[in-house]
mmCIF file of C-alpha atoms in Angstrom:
data_model
loop_
_atom_site.group_PDB
_atom_site.id
_atom_site.type_symbol
_atom_site.label_atom_id
_atom_site.label_comp_id
_atom_site.label_asym_id
_atom_site.label_seq_id
_atom_site.Cartn_x
_atom_site.Cartn_y
_atom_site.Cartn_z
ATOM 1 C CA MET A 2 0.000 0.000 0.000
ATOM 2 C CA ASN A 3 2.810 2.385 0.901
ATOM 3 C CA ASN A 4 4.547 1.639 -2.384
ATOM 4 C CA ILE A 5 1.401 2.541 -4.330
ATOM 5 C CA LEU A 6 1.068 5.807 -2.417
ATOM 6 C CA GLU A 7 4.707 6.604 -3.122
ATOM 7 C CA ILE A 8 4.258 5.890 -6.838
ATOM 8 C CA ILE A 9 1.321 8.308 -6.905
ATOM 9 C CA SER A 10 2.820 11.032 -4.712
ATOM 10 C CA ASP A 11 6.480 11.110 -5.823
ATOM 11 C CA PRO A 12 5.883 12.830 -9.205
ATOM 12 C CA LEU A 13 3.720 15.465 -7.493
ATOM 13 C CA GLN A 14 6.761 16.765 -5.601
ATOM 14 C CA TYR A 15 7.777 18.516 -8.825
ATOM 15 C CA ASN A 16 5.919 21.652 -9.851
ATOM 16 C CA PHE A 17 6.233 20.850 -13.555
ATOM 17 C CA MET A 18 4.428 17.547 -12.968
ATOM 18 C CA VAL A 19 1.583 19.243 -11.100
ATOM 19 C CA ARG A 20 1.159 21.712 -13.972
ATOM 20 C CA ALA A 21 1.372 18.934 -16.544
ATOM 21 C CA LEU A 22 -1.167 16.836 -14.658
ATOM 22 C CA SER A 23 -3.616 19.761 -14.465
ATOM 23 C CA VAL A 24 -3.383 20.443 -18.194
ATOM 24 C CA SER A 25 -3.538 16.743 -19.089
ATOM 25 C CA VAL A 26 -6.748 16.161 -17.133
ATOM 26 C CA LEU A 27 -8.381 19.227 -18.696
ATOM 27 C CA VAL A 28 -7.335 18.025 -22.144
ATOM 28 C CA GLY A 29 -8.530 14.471 -21.544
ATOM 29 C CA VAL A 30 -11.932 15.532 -20.240
ATOM 30 C CA SER A 31 -12.695 18.354 -22.693
ATOM 31 C CA CYS A 32 -11.521 16.347 -25.724
ATOM 32 C CA ALA A 33 -13.607 13.329 -24.748
ATOM 33 C CA VAL A 34 -16.788 15.299 -23.971
ATOM 34 C CA LEU A 35 -16.679 17.146 -27.291
ATOM 35 C CA GLY A 36 -15.461 13.940 -28.922
ATOM 36 C CA THR A 37 -18.884 12.451 -28.217
ATOM 37 C CA TYR A 38 -20.309 14.821 -30.830
ATOM 38 C CA VAL A 39 -17.374 14.102 -33.125
ATOM 39 C CA VAL A 40 -18.080 10.348 -33.008
ATOM 40 C CA MET A 41 -21.846 10.653 -33.359
ATOM 41 C CA ARG A 42 -21.669 13.148 -36.247
ATOM 42 C CA GLY A 43 -18.761 11.500 -38.057
ATOM 43 C CA LEU A 44 -16.403 14.478 -37.716
ATOM 44 C CA ALA A 45 -13.175 12.571 -37.037
ATOM 45 C CA PHE A 46 -11.559 13.646 -40.312
ATOM 46 C CA MET A 47 -12.599 17.231 -39.594
ATOM 47 C CA GLY A 48 -10.825 17.075 -36.232
ATOM 48 C CA ASP A 49 -7.657 15.714 -37.799
ATOM 49 C CA ALA A 50 -7.725 18.395 -40.499
ATOM 50 C CA LEU A 51 -8.197 21.243 -38.021
ATOM 51 C CA ALA A 52 -5.369 19.899 -35.858
ATOM 52 C CA HIS A 53 -2.936 20.060 -38.769
ATOM 53 C CA ALA A 54 -4.320 23.285 -40.221
ATOM 54 C CA VAL A 55 -3.541 25.367 -37.111
ATOM 55 C CA LEU A 56 0.217 24.917 -37.548
ATOM 56 C CA PRO A 57 0.706 28.180 -39.554
ATOM 57 C CA GLY A 58 -1.124 30.102 -36.823
ATOM 58 C CA VAL A 59 1.171 28.663 -34.152
ATOM 59 C CA VAL A 60 4.320 29.550 -36.112
ATOM 60 C CA VAL A 61 3.180 33.079 -37.010
ATOM 61 C CA ALA A 62 2.140 33.770 -33.409
ATOM 62 C CA LEU A 63 5.569 32.696 -32.150
ATOM 63 C CA LEU A 64 7.307 34.811 -34.803
ATOM 64 C CA ILE A 65 5.521 37.995 -33.718
ATOM 65 C CA GLY A 66 5.878 37.278 -30.014
ATOM 66 C CA MET A 67 2.280 36.257 -29.307
ATOM 67 C CA SER A 68 0.944 33.245 -27.480
ATOM 68 C CA PRO A 69 0.685 30.181 -29.735
ATOM 69 C CA PHE A 70 -2.798 29.699 -28.248
ATOM 70 C CA ALA A 71 -3.942 32.919 -29.918
ATOM 71 C CA GLY A 72 -2.536 32.038 -33.337
ATOM 72 C CA ALA A 73 -3.855 28.480 -33.269
ATOM 73 C CA ALA A 74 -7.316 29.571 -32.122
ATOM 74 C CA ALA A 75 -7.578 32.268 -34.799
ATOM 75 C CA VAL A 76 -6.563 29.948 -37.625
ATOM 76 C CA GLY A 77 -8.607 27.037 -36.295
ATOM 77 C CA ILE A 78 -11.819 29.055 -36.075
ATOM 78 C CA THR A 79 -11.190 30.610 -39.505
ATOM 79 C CA VAL A 80 -10.627 27.209 -41.106
ATOM 80 C CA ALA A 81 -13.686 25.733 -39.393
ATOM 81 C CA VAL A 82 -15.874 28.482 -40.852
ATOM 82 C CA ALA A 83 -14.101 28.402 -44.241
ATOM 83 C CA ILE A 84 -14.788 24.675 -44.698
ATOM 84 C CA GLY A 85 -18.524 25.208 -44.509
ATOM 85 C CA TYR A 86 -18.368 28.284 -46.757
ATOM 86 C CA LEU A 87 -16.223 26.641 -49.446
ATOM 87 C CA THR A 88 -18.371 23.515 -49.443
ATOM 88 C CA ARG A 89 -21.452 25.575 -50.263
ATOM 89 C CA ARG A 90 -19.605 27.952 -52.613
ATOM 90 C CA THR A 91 -17.817 25.360 -54.769
ATOM 91 C CA GLY A 92 -20.257 22.460 -54.628
ATOM 92 C CA LEU A 93 -17.437 20.110 -53.644
ATOM 93 C CA SER A 94 -18.043 17.514 -50.955
ATOM 94 C CA GLU A 95 -17.091 18.477 -47.422
ATOM 95 C CA ASP A 96 -14.335 15.885 -47.125
ATOM 96 C CA THR A 97 -12.759 17.151 -50.365
ATOM 97 C CA THR A 98 -12.712 20.714 -49.048
ATOM 98 C CA ILE A 99 -11.300 19.519 -45.746
ATOM 99 C CA GLY A 100 -8.537 17.590 -47.530
ATOM 100 C CA ILE A 101 -7.513 20.616 -49.605
ATOM 101 C CA LEU A 102 -7.320 23.005 -46.642
ATOM 102 C CA PHE A 103 -5.721 20.379 -44.419
ATOM 103 C CA ALA A 104 -2.874 19.659 -46.851
ATOM 104 C CA GLY A 105 -2.330 23.259 -47.943
ATOM 105 C CA LEU A 106 -2.219 24.818 -44.484
ATOM 106 C CA PHE A 107 -0.104 22.065 -42.984
ATOM 107 C CA ALA A 108 2.394 22.468 -45.840
ATOM 108 C CA LEU A 109 2.387 26.230 -45.241
ATOM 109 C CA GLY A 110 3.078 25.685 -41.554
ATOM 110 C CA ILE A 111 6.008 23.340 -42.226
ATOM 111 C CA THR A 112 7.424 25.838 -44.750
ATOM 112 C CA LEU A 113 7.177 28.733 -42.289
ATOM 113 C CA LEU A 114 8.739 26.651 -39.541
ATOM 114 C CA SER A 115 11.669 25.530 -41.708
ATOM 115 C CA ALA A 116 12.256 29.111 -42.875
ATOM 116 C CA SER A 117 12.331 30.436 -39.302
ATOM 117 C CA ASP A 118 15.696 29.187 -38.101
ATOM 118 C CA GLY A 119 15.824 31.451 -35.057
ATOM 119 C CA LEU A 120 12.414 30.532 -33.760
ATOM 120 C CA GLY A 121 13.765 27.907 -31.369
ATOM 121 C CA VAL A 122 10.759 25.592 -31.688
ATOM 122 C CA ASN A 123 11.175 21.851 -32.005
ATOM 123 C CA LEU A 124 8.949 20.366 -34.709
ATOM 124 C CA GLU A 125 8.682 17.146 -32.694
ATOM 125 C CA ASP A 126 7.227 19.084 -29.749
ATOM 126 C CA LEU A 127 4.598 20.616 -32.013
ATOM 127 C CA LEU A 128 3.679 17.287 -33.553
ATOM 128 C CA LEU A 129 3.780 15.098 -30.422
ATOM 129 C CA GLY A 130 3.219 17.647 -27.644
ATOM 130 C CA GLN A 131 5.336 18.708 -24.673
ATOM 131 C CA VAL A 132 3.040 18.926 -21.685
ATOM 132 C CA LEU A 133 5.942 18.769 -19.229
ATOM 133 C CA GLY A 134 7.025 22.208 -20.411
ATOM 134 C CA VAL A 135 3.778 24.085 -19.702
ATOM 135 C CA SER A 136 3.935 27.237 -17.593
ATOM 136 C CA THR A 137 1.557 28.487 -14.924
ATOM 137 C CA THR A 138 0.105 30.908 -17.483
ATOM 138 C CA ASP A 139 -0.543 27.982 -19.842
ATOM 139 C CA VAL A 140 -2.453 26.237 -17.059
ATOM 140 C CA TYR A 141 -4.668 29.294 -16.487
ATOM 141 C CA VAL A 142 -5.301 29.681 -20.227
ATOM 142 C CA THR A 143 -6.176 25.992 -20.539
ATOM 143 C CA VAL A 144 -8.569 26.212 -17.570
ATOM 144 C CA GLY A 145 -10.293 29.233 -19.123
ATOM 145 C CA MET A 146 -10.642 27.692 -22.573
ATOM 146 C CA ALA A 147 -11.822 24.317 -21.235
ATOM 147 C CA ALA A 148 -14.407 26.069 -19.044
ATOM 148 C CA LEU A 149 -15.599 28.072 -22.058
ATOM 149 C CA VAL A 150 -15.997 24.974 -24.235
ATOM 150 C CA LEU A 151 -17.735 22.886 -21.566
ATOM 151 C CA GLY A 152 -19.951 25.829 -20.586
ATOM 152 C CA ILE A 153 -21.128 26.356 -24.169
ATOM 153 C CA LEU A 154 -21.792 22.631 -24.569
ATOM 154 C CA TYR A 155 -23.888 22.687 -21.395
ATOM 155 C CA PHE A 156 -25.800 25.857 -22.314
ATOM 156 C CA PHE A 157 -26.659 24.706 -25.847
ATOM 157 C CA HIS A 158 -26.947 21.011 -25.045
ATOM 158 C CA ASN A 159 -30.539 20.543 -26.225
ATOM 159 C CA GLU A 160 -30.005 22.403 -29.500
ATOM 160 C CA LEU A 161 -26.784 20.544 -30.276
ATOM 161 C CA ILE A 162 -28.433 17.199 -29.556
ATOM 162 C CA PHE A 163 -31.428 18.054 -31.733
ATOM 163 C CA THR A 164 -29.342 19.267 -34.688
ATOM 164 C CA SER A 165 -27.015 16.271 -34.380
ATOM 165 C CA PHE A 166 -29.687 13.564 -34.475
ATOM 166 C CA ASP A 167 -32.468 15.214 -36.465
ATOM 167 C CA PRO A 168 -31.158 18.206 -38.454
ATOM 168 C CA VAL A 169 -34.141 18.235 -40.811
ATOM 169 C CA GLY A 170 -36.647 18.267 -37.969
ATOM 170 C CA ALA A 171 -34.668 20.962 -36.168
ATOM 171 C CA GLU A 172 -34.673 23.164 -39.260
ATOM 172 C CA VAL A 173 -38.409 22.649 -39.762
ATOM 173 C CA ILE A 174 -39.265 23.988 -36.301
ATOM 174 C CA GLY A 175 -36.919 26.961 -36.696
ATOM 175 C CA VAL A 176 -33.713 25.878 -34.964
ATOM 176 C CA PRO A 177 -30.750 27.578 -36.717
ATOM 177 C CA THR A 178 -28.988 24.373 -37.720
ATOM 178 C CA LYS A 179 -26.214 26.107 -39.668
ATOM 179 C CA PHE A 180 -25.335 28.255 -36.662
ATOM 180 C CA PHE A 181 -25.024 25.236 -34.388
ATOM 181 C CA SER A 182 -23.009 23.345 -36.990
ATOM 182 C CA TYR A 183 -20.551 26.234 -37.137
ATOM 183 C CA LEU A 184 -20.584 26.516 -33.337
ATOM 184 C CA LEU A 185 -19.598 22.869 -33.022
ATOM 185 C CA LEU A 186 -16.742 23.373 -35.488
ATOM 186 C CA VAL A 187 -15.528 26.427 -33.555
ATOM 187 C CA LEU A 188 -15.610 24.449 -30.302
ATOM 188 C CA LEU A 189 -13.709 21.671 -32.053
ATOM 189 C CA ALA A 190 -11.031 24.186 -33.046
ATOM 190 C CA LEU A 191 -10.778 25.473 -29.464
ATOM 191 C CA VAL A 192 -10.439 21.975 -28.018
ATOM 192 C CA ILE A 193 -7.682 21.219 -30.504
ATOM 193 C CA VAL A 194 -5.872 24.359 -29.344
ATOM 194 C CA ILE A 195 -6.260 23.199 -25.735
ATOM 195 C CA ALA A 196 -4.754 19.807 -26.570
ATOM 196 C CA LEU A 197 -1.787 21.071 -28.599
ATOM 197 C CA GLN A 198 0.745 21.230 -25.775
ATOM 198 C CA ALA A 199 -0.350 17.945 -24.237
ATOM 199 C CA VAL A 200 -0.508 15.578 -27.196
ATOM 200 C CA GLY A 201 0.568 17.667 -30.208
ATOM 201 C CA LEU A 202 -0.905 18.105 -33.649
ATOM 202 C CA ILE A 203 -0.725 14.483 -34.751
ATOM 203 C CA LEU A 204 -2.314 12.851 -31.707
ATOM 204 C CA VAL A 205 -5.151 15.319 -31.049
ATOM 205 C CA MET A 206 -7.624 13.272 -33.062
ATOM 206 C CA ALA A 207 -6.881 10.189 -30.966
ATOM 207 C CA MET A 208 -7.807 11.975 -27.730
ATOM 208 C CA LEU A 209 -10.913 13.396 -29.392
ATOM 209 C CA VAL A 210 -12.185 10.115 -30.782
ATOM 210 C CA THR A 211 -10.848 7.175 -28.777
ATOM 211 C CA PRO A 212 -12.312 7.834 -25.277
ATOM 212 C CA ALA A 213 -15.663 8.814 -26.803
ATOM 213 C CA ALA A 214 -15.678 5.705 -28.998
ATOM 214 C CA THR A 215 -14.875 3.578 -25.944
ATOM 215 C CA ALA A 216 -17.784 5.152 -24.090
ATOM 216 C CA PHE A 217 -19.992 4.373 -27.084
ATOM 217 C CA LEU A 218 -19.233 0.677 -26.540
ATOM 218 C CA LEU A 219 -20.086 0.855 -22.841
ATOM 219 C CA VAL A 220 -23.269 2.955 -22.589
ATOM 220 C CA ARG A 221 -26.323 3.486 -24.767
ATOM 221 C CA ARG A 222 -27.497 7.012 -23.953
ATOM 222 C CA PHE A 223 -25.836 10.211 -25.105
ATOM 223 C CA VAL A 224 -25.341 12.086 -21.814
ATOM 224 C CA PRO A 225 -23.891 9.058 -19.980
ATOM 225 C CA MET A 226 -21.662 8.586 -23.011
ATOM 226 C CA MET A 227 -20.310 12.113 -22.487
ATOM 227 C CA VAL A 228 -19.743 11.450 -18.761
ATOM 228 C CA VAL A 229 -18.047 8.079 -19.288
ATOM 229 C CA GLY A 230 -16.001 9.457 -22.169
ATOM 230 C CA GLY A 231 -14.812 12.379 -20.055
ATOM 231 C CA ALA A 232 -13.846 10.009 -17.229
ATOM 232 C CA LEU A 233 -11.958 7.737 -19.633
ATOM 233 C CA GLY A 234 -10.219 10.719 -21.242
ATOM 234 C CA GLY A 235 -9.120 12.084 -17.868
ATOM 235 C CA ALA A 236 -7.956 8.645 -16.720
ATOM 236 C CA SER A 237 -6.002 8.119 -19.956
ATOM 237 C CA ALA A 238 -4.267 11.463 -19.479
ATOM 238 C CA ILE A 239 -3.332 10.745 -15.858
ATOM 239 C CA VAL A 240 -2.106 7.194 -16.419
ATOM 240 C CA GLY A 241 -0.250 8.198 -19.575
ATOM 241 C CA LEU A 242 1.522 11.031 -17.779
ATOM 242 C CA TYR A 243 2.612 8.726 -14.949
ATOM 243 C CA LEU A 244 3.894 6.178 -17.461
ATOM 244 C CA SER A 245 5.790 8.980 -19.166
ATOM 245 C CA PHE A 246 7.378 9.988 -15.850
ATOM 246 C CA TYR A 247 8.442 6.520 -14.724
ATOM 247 C CA PHE A 248 9.409 4.960 -18.049
ATOM 248 C CA ASN A 249 10.868 8.053 -19.758
ATOM 249 C CA ILE A 250 8.585 7.933 -22.803
ATOM 250 C CA PRO A 251 6.887 10.858 -24.579
ATOM 251 C CA SER A 252 3.816 11.969 -22.642
ATOM 252 C CA GLY A 253 1.464 12.531 -25.592
ATOM 253 C CA PRO A 254 1.944 9.085 -27.170
ATOM 254 C CA ALA A 255 1.691 7.492 -23.715
ATOM 255 C CA MET A 256 -1.747 9.068 -23.147
ATOM 256 C CA VAL A 257 -2.958 7.935 -26.557
ATOM 257 C CA LEU A 258 -1.675 4.383 -25.987
ATOM 258 C CA VAL A 259 -3.571 4.180 -22.694
ATOM 259 C CA ALA A 260 -6.755 5.462 -24.368
ATOM 260 C CA THR A 261 -6.296 2.925 -27.172
ATOM 261 C CA GLY A 262 -5.714 0.131 -24.674
ATOM 262 C CA LEU A 263 -8.994 1.003 -22.917
ATOM 263 C CA PHE A 264 -10.775 0.895 -26.282
ATOM 264 C CA VAL A 265 -9.323 -2.541 -27.078
ATOM 265 C CA LEU A 266 -10.323 -3.779 -23.619
ATOM 266 C CA ALA A 267 -13.875 -2.453 -24.021
ATOM 267 C CA THR A 268 -14.123 -4.069 -27.434
ATOM 268 C CA ALA A 269 -12.973 -7.419 -26.074
ATOM 269 C CA LEU A 270 -15.380 -7.351 -23.120
ATOM 270 C CA ARG A 271 -18.372 -5.958 -24.971
ATOM 271 C CA ARG A 272 -21.401 -8.231 -25.105
#
């Protein structure tokens, strides 16, 4: 028993681990709760595209001395709105538009990063995350953004549920379905920004989709699915961070591996 308590308490003696744990839990919970909508509405590819498309915003923000949160949020929200606009404007399918913006903006971000030799940013940290390097300010920003996302989801819960499961019926009775579709995309962009430092650009989609998909295997109703998904996302973040500390492995991939392991376990035990 004492050994277990020591395993749990020893990493918390370091301030950087306390900050990393705070951010990781917020990321795990907020990603999984919003990920419930992502799974039910089939927006996984959208999440992956937005995660890669924010890279130019991060690089530009760092170049001009701003917070990478601000640059990523601005680009993410712009891209989320632009996808819907271009789909209607060009007549192309949504996944085609997403693929074009995803590839173009990610290539632009890599080009800007390679051209900025003095920026001092490691591409691996951007792609895989570096939650152990978060500052106290980063923790406060993450708390604020996670509270904003979860608050909006709570306030507009009924409308988002209605437009997700019966968009035609919602439009018939006067619910602004387009507005709530855009709102969900904006929230998706914000959650991706929240998760950047923890799991990086590449692994964001895994934290969005995997805990929610695991919850889908375990419960049948939507709200319990959000609760279970949030609990699984938070647990994956905590366990992954501890594994990272004790086994000296990257924290972001460790969190995703734990989340994936829970999904495999749920799949094996599902009746």
